[in-house]
Short mmCIF file of C-alpha atoms in Angstrom, two decimals:
data_model
loop_
_atom_site.label_atom_id
_atom_site.label_comp_id
_atom_site.label_asym_id
_atom_site.label_seq_id
_atom_site.Cartn_x
_atom_site.Cartn_y
_atom_site.Cartn_z
CA MET A 1037 44.38 53.58 99.08
CA LYS A 1038 46.17 56.82 99.83
CA TYR A 1039 44.41 58.01 103.01
CA TYR A 1040 42.81 56.68 106.16
CA VAL A 1041 40.15 58.05 108.49
CA SER A 1042 38.82 57.10 111.89
CA VAL A 1043 35.13 56.23 112.12
CA LYS A 1044 32.71 55.50 114.90
CA PHE A 1045 29.63 53.27 114.90
CA ALA A 1046 26.38 54.08 116.63
CA ASN A 1047 26.56 51.11 119.00
CA THR A 1048 30.10 51.56 120.33
CA ASN A 1049 32.36 54.20 121.83
CA ARG A 1050 35.47 52.90 120.08
CA SER A 1051 36.87 54.16 116.80
CA TYR A 1052 38.09 52.15 113.81
CA TYR A 1053 40.36 52.88 110.86
CA PHE A 1054 39.34 52.58 107.21
CA GLY A 1055 41.24 53.46 104.06
CA THR A 1056 40.02 55.65 101.20
CA ASP A 1057 41.07 57.59 98.10
CA ASP A 1058 38.15 60.02 98.36
CA GLU A 1059 39.68 63.40 99.19
CA THR A 1060 36.27 65.00 99.83
CA ILE A 1061 35.57 63.03 103.00
CA LYS A 1062 35.53 65.18 106.13
CA VAL A 1063 34.67 64.97 109.82
CA GLY A 1064 30.96 64.42 110.39
CA ASP A 1065 30.28 62.61 107.10
CA PHE A 1066 28.24 59.41 107.16
CA VAL A 1067 30.01 56.58 105.33
CA VAL A 1068 29.28 52.97 104.43
CA VAL A 1069 31.86 50.34 105.39
CA GLU A 1070 32.15 46.57 105.29
CA THR A 1071 32.66 44.82 108.65
CA ILE A 1072 32.58 41.21 109.80
CA ILE A 1073 28.83 41.67 110.31
CA GLY A 1074 28.14 43.10 106.85
CA LYS A 1075 27.58 46.58 105.45
CA GLU A 1076 27.24 49.19 108.20
CA MET A 1077 27.02 52.95 108.41
CA ALA A 1078 29.49 54.95 110.49
CA THR A 1079 30.41 58.55 111.22
CA VAL A 1080 33.81 60.00 110.28
CA ILE A 1081 35.50 61.45 113.38
CA SER A 1082 38.94 62.42 112.03
CA ASP A 1083 40.45 64.29 109.13
CA LEU A 1084 42.10 62.50 106.23
CA GLU A 1085 45.63 61.31 107.00
CA LEU A 1086 48.21 59.72 104.72
CA LEU A 1087 48.03 55.95 105.03
CA GLU A 1088 51.82 55.68 105.04
CA LYS A 1089 51.91 57.53 108.35
CA LEU A 1090 49.63 55.06 110.09
CA LYS A 1091 51.47 52.71 112.44
CA PHE A 1092 48.91 49.96 112.75
CA GLY A 1093 49.62 46.25 112.72
CA LEU A 1094 46.26 45.09 111.36
CA GLU A 1095 44.87 45.19 107.83
CA ILE A 1096 43.07 48.42 106.91
CA LYS A 1097 39.86 47.74 105.01
CA PRO A 1098 38.63 50.15 102.35
CA LEU A 1099 35.80 52.55 103.06
CA LEU A 1100 33.06 51.72 100.52
CA ARG A 1101 31.49 55.13 99.92
CA LYS A 1102 29.89 58.19 101.41
CA ALA A 1103 26.40 57.42 102.65
CA THR A 1104 23.56 58.52 100.40
CA ILE A 1105 20.21 59.87 101.52
CA GLU A 1106 18.80 56.42 100.87
CA ASP A 1107 21.52 54.85 103.08
CA VAL A 1108 20.61 57.19 105.93
CA ARG A 1109 16.91 56.42 105.51
CA GLN A 1110 17.61 52.69 105.47
CA PHE A 1111 19.84 52.99 108.54
CA ASN A 1112 17.09 54.71 110.52
CA LEU A 1113 14.55 52.09 109.44
CA SER A 1114 16.93 49.30 110.43
CA ALA A 1115 17.46 50.87 113.84
CA GLN A 1116 13.69 50.92 114.43
CA SER A 1117 13.36 47.35 113.21
CA ALA A 1118 16.14 46.26 115.59
CA ILE A 1119 14.09 47.57 118.53
CA SER A 1120 11.14 45.46 117.44
CA ALA A 1121 13.44 42.46 116.90
CA SER A 1122 14.75 42.85 120.46
CA LYS A 1123 11.24 42.42 121.83
CA ILE A 1124 10.78 39.29 119.70
CA PHE A 1125 14.11 37.96 120.94
CA GLU A 1126 13.14 38.46 124.59
CA LYS A 1127 9.75 36.85 123.98
CA TYR A 1128 11.30 33.61 122.76
CA VAL A 1129 14.05 33.66 125.38
CA ASN A 1130 11.32 33.68 128.01
CA LYS A 1131 9.41 30.99 126.14
CA HIS A 1132 12.40 28.62 126.20
CA LYS A 1133 13.48 29.72 129.71
CA LEU A 1134 17.00 30.58 128.60
CA ASN A 1135 19.54 32.42 130.76
CA MET A 1136 20.31 35.18 128.25
CA ASN A 1137 20.37 38.93 128.83
CA LEU A 1138 20.17 40.90 125.59
CA ILE A 1139 22.65 43.78 125.35
CA ASN A 1140 22.14 44.96 121.79
CA SER A 1141 20.52 44.03 118.50
CA GLN A 1142 21.71 45.37 115.18
CA TYR A 1143 20.68 44.90 111.56
CA THR A 1144 23.09 45.27 108.69
CA LEU A 1145 22.38 48.24 106.44
CA ASP A 1146 20.47 46.11 103.90
CA LYS A 1147 18.62 44.18 106.68
CA SER A 1148 19.85 40.87 105.30
CA LYS A 1149 21.26 39.92 108.69
CA ILE A 1150 20.67 40.75 112.35
CA LEU A 1151 23.13 40.35 115.20
CA PHE A 1152 21.96 39.75 118.77
CA ILE A 1153 24.58 40.36 121.44
CA TYR A 1154 23.85 38.87 124.85
CA VAL A 1155 25.43 38.10 128.22
CA SER A 1156 25.08 34.79 129.99
CA ASP A 1157 26.85 33.08 132.88
CA GLU A 1158 26.70 29.76 131.11
CA ARG A 1159 26.83 28.18 127.69
CA VAL A 1160 23.38 28.35 126.12
CA ASP A 1161 21.74 25.84 123.80
CA PHE A 1162 19.84 28.27 121.57
CA ARG A 1163 18.97 25.97 118.64
CA GLU A 1164 15.21 26.16 119.26
CA LEU A 1165 15.47 29.89 119.80
CA LEU A 1166 17.16 30.29 116.41
CA LYS A 1167 14.34 28.40 114.71
CA ASP A 1168 11.70 30.66 116.22
CA LEU A 1169 13.63 33.83 115.37
CA ALA A 1170 14.23 32.70 111.79
CA ASN A 1171 10.54 31.93 111.29
CA GLU A 1172 9.53 35.40 112.46
CA LEU A 1173 12.35 37.67 111.26
CA HIS A 1174 13.04 36.06 107.85
CA CYS A 1175 16.74 36.97 107.65
CA ARG A 1176 20.13 35.62 108.63
CA ILE A 1177 20.57 35.58 112.40
CA GLU A 1178 23.77 35.64 114.42
CA LEU A 1179 23.92 35.30 118.20
CA LYS A 1180 27.06 36.48 119.99
CA GLN A 1181 27.77 35.85 123.64
CA ILE A 1182 30.06 38.37 125.34
CA ASN A 1183 31.71 38.45 128.76
CA ALA A 1184 31.54 41.08 131.49
CA ARG A 1185 34.53 43.03 130.17
CA GLU A 1186 33.10 43.16 126.65
CA ARG A 1187 29.77 44.32 128.05
CA ALA A 1188 31.47 47.21 129.83
CA GLN A 1189 33.21 48.06 126.56
CA MET A 1190 29.88 48.30 124.76
CA VAL A 1191 28.06 50.23 127.48
CA GLY A 1192 30.96 52.56 128.30
CA GLY A 1193 31.39 54.77 131.33
CA ILE A 1194 33.89 56.66 133.48
CA GLY A 1195 36.55 54.89 135.51
CA THR A 1196 37.63 55.72 139.06
CA CYS A 1197 40.43 57.82 137.53
CA GLY A 1198 37.84 60.16 136.03
CA LEU A 1199 38.65 59.18 132.44
CA PRO A 1200 36.61 57.11 129.93
CA LEU A 1201 37.08 53.38 130.34
CA CYS A 1202 40.24 52.01 128.69
CA CYS A 1203 38.21 49.33 126.94
CA THR A 1204 36.10 51.98 125.18
CA THR A 1205 39.05 54.04 123.96
CA PHE A 1206 42.22 52.11 123.10
CA LEU A 1207 42.17 48.60 124.59
CA ASN A 1208 41.87 46.04 121.79
CA GLN A 1209 42.06 42.78 123.72
CA PHE A 1210 41.37 41.58 127.23
CA ASP A 1211 44.10 39.69 129.03
CA GLY A 1212 43.50 38.14 132.42
CA VAL A 1213 44.35 40.40 135.36
CA SER A 1214 45.38 38.40 138.44
CA LEU A 1215 45.37 39.45 142.07
CA ASN A 1216 49.15 38.97 142.10
CA ARG A 1217 49.46 42.26 140.19
CA ALA A 1218 47.69 44.10 143.01
CA LYS A 1219 49.97 42.43 145.54
CA ASN A 1220 53.01 43.37 143.49
CA GLN A 1221 51.87 47.01 143.61
CA MET A 1222 51.36 46.65 147.39
CA LEU A 1223 47.70 47.60 147.21
CA SER A 1224 45.27 46.66 149.95
CA ILE A 1225 43.30 43.65 148.76
CA ASN A 1226 39.88 45.26 148.65
CA ILE A 1227 38.16 43.60 145.68
CA PRO A 1228 35.35 46.20 145.23
CA LYS A 1229 37.88 49.05 145.11
CA LEU A 1230 40.15 47.14 142.72
CA SER A 1231 37.31 46.26 140.36
CA GLY A 1232 36.17 48.18 137.31
CA GLN A 1233 32.71 48.78 135.85
CA CYS A 1234 32.63 45.19 134.63
CA GLY A 1235 33.11 43.77 138.13
CA LYS A 1236 36.51 42.33 137.19
CA LEU A 1237 39.92 43.54 138.36
CA MET A 1238 40.79 46.84 136.68
CA CYS A 1239 42.87 46.58 133.50
CA CYS A 1240 45.14 49.43 134.67
CA LEU A 1241 46.65 47.00 137.20
CA LYS A 1242 48.23 45.33 134.19
CA PHE A 1243 49.46 48.56 132.58
CA GLU A 1244 51.29 49.73 135.72
CA ASP A 1245 52.65 46.37 136.85
CA ASP A 1246 55.92 46.44 134.89
CA LEU A 1247 56.77 49.90 136.24
CA TYR A 1248 56.12 48.80 139.81
CA SER A 1249 58.24 45.66 139.30
CA GLU A 1250 61.12 47.80 138.04
CA GLU A 1251 60.80 50.34 140.87
CA ARG A 1252 60.66 47.63 143.55
CA LYS A 1253 64.21 46.62 142.63
CA LYS A 1254 65.39 49.90 144.21
CA TYR A 1255 63.92 48.97 147.60
CA PRO A 1256 65.28 46.57 150.23
CA PRO A 1257 63.18 43.42 150.74
CA ILE A 1258 60.31 43.43 153.22
CA GLY A 1259 61.62 42.12 156.54
CA THR A 1260 65.07 43.68 156.19
CA LYS A 1261 66.43 44.51 159.68
CA ILE A 1262 67.89 47.95 160.40
CA THR A 1263 69.30 49.24 163.71
CA ILE A 1264 68.43 52.86 164.48
CA ASP A 1265 69.39 54.49 167.83
CA ASN A 1266 70.25 51.07 169.25
CA LYS A 1267 66.78 49.72 168.43
CA GLU A 1268 66.16 47.02 165.82
CA TYR A 1269 63.48 47.68 163.23
CA LYS A 1270 62.10 45.65 160.33
CA ILE A 1271 60.89 47.05 157.02
CA SER A 1272 57.18 46.20 156.92
CA SER A 1273 55.96 48.15 153.86
CA TYR A 1274 56.75 51.00 151.51
CA ASN A 1275 55.00 53.37 149.12
CA ILE A 1276 56.68 53.55 145.73
CA LEU A 1277 54.92 56.79 144.77
CA THR A 1278 55.97 58.74 147.87
CA LYS A 1279 59.20 56.76 148.41
CA ILE A 1280 58.31 56.43 152.10
CA ILE A 1281 59.26 53.22 153.92
CA ARG A 1282 57.67 51.99 157.13
CA LEU A 1283 59.80 50.30 159.79
CA ASP A 1284 58.29 48.53 162.79
CA ALA A 1285 59.69 47.55 166.16
CA ASN A 1286 57.77 45.91 169.00
CA ASP A 1287 56.49 49.20 170.38
CA ASP A 1288 57.41 51.74 167.74
CA ALA A 1289 57.13 52.63 164.07
CA LEU A 1290 59.22 54.90 161.87
CA PHE A 1291 58.56 56.38 158.44
CA LEU A 1292 61.72 57.18 156.49
CA THR A 1293 62.53 58.05 152.90
CA LEU A 1294 64.30 55.64 150.60
CA ASP A 1295 67.45 57.80 150.67
CA GLU A 1296 67.51 57.71 154.48
CA ILE A 1297 67.11 53.95 154.50
CA LYS A 1298 69.99 53.56 152.05
CA LYS A 1299 72.24 55.59 154.38
CA TYR A 1300 71.44 53.28 157.30
CA LEU A 1301 71.96 50.19 155.18
CA ASN A 1302 75.33 51.47 153.93
CA ARG A 1303 76.30 52.28 157.53
CA ASP A 1304 75.46 48.74 158.66
CA LYS A 1305 77.28 47.27 155.67
CA ASN A 1306 80.42 49.29 156.37
CA GLY A 1307 80.21 48.71 160.10
CA LYS A 1308 80.00 52.41 160.97
#
């Protein structure tokens, strides 16, 4: 393969790379690709680029072909069939009283397999459900349980920063985000404000944590005592972005810059 392109599937906001030797492929073309689910149709969203320029650690699979008129027709039929299959799925979920919330259903292009993606707070025994679905749908069936972060990735949305969610654009894996990261960044522990669309702590807390850890090395520890105008103060907090440090005494508070604090600390150290 000489080139690669970026493609997007109908059921996700993320893009994926596929390789090709077809120099006629352009933005907006429908193409057929092979995924872990099976054959799917996608839309090309980037121009051809030389594969040797791609810095990507994972294997690039080949793009199978441009979609034909028949592929497009079959894709539309499969999409309609998936809607009907969703209703069947929900019918049997209710029948067996299972705690499963369907997020998406998707047939492969040839309708040989259907994937049901669902959310549940617990592990579900769906053996009887599979039997009922197989008897009615007459194809291979795969059930995939996803967590809250993966659900947000599928649904998409806008974060508090005003940009599309990280998980729908570039984030490939979800690592745990602990409250210690918020504490390290000296944020007020307000869980609703620190949570993303998924209800979990925002992933950006992880991205910014290393920078905050490095910047904190420039600041004196919380509790450091400083004498100013014959009054003893203690450093109680600081804002890394504004470089403003708060000092508290029993009946007073001061707000000084980092440079001002360093001058006082050097004075105390030198005894002047």
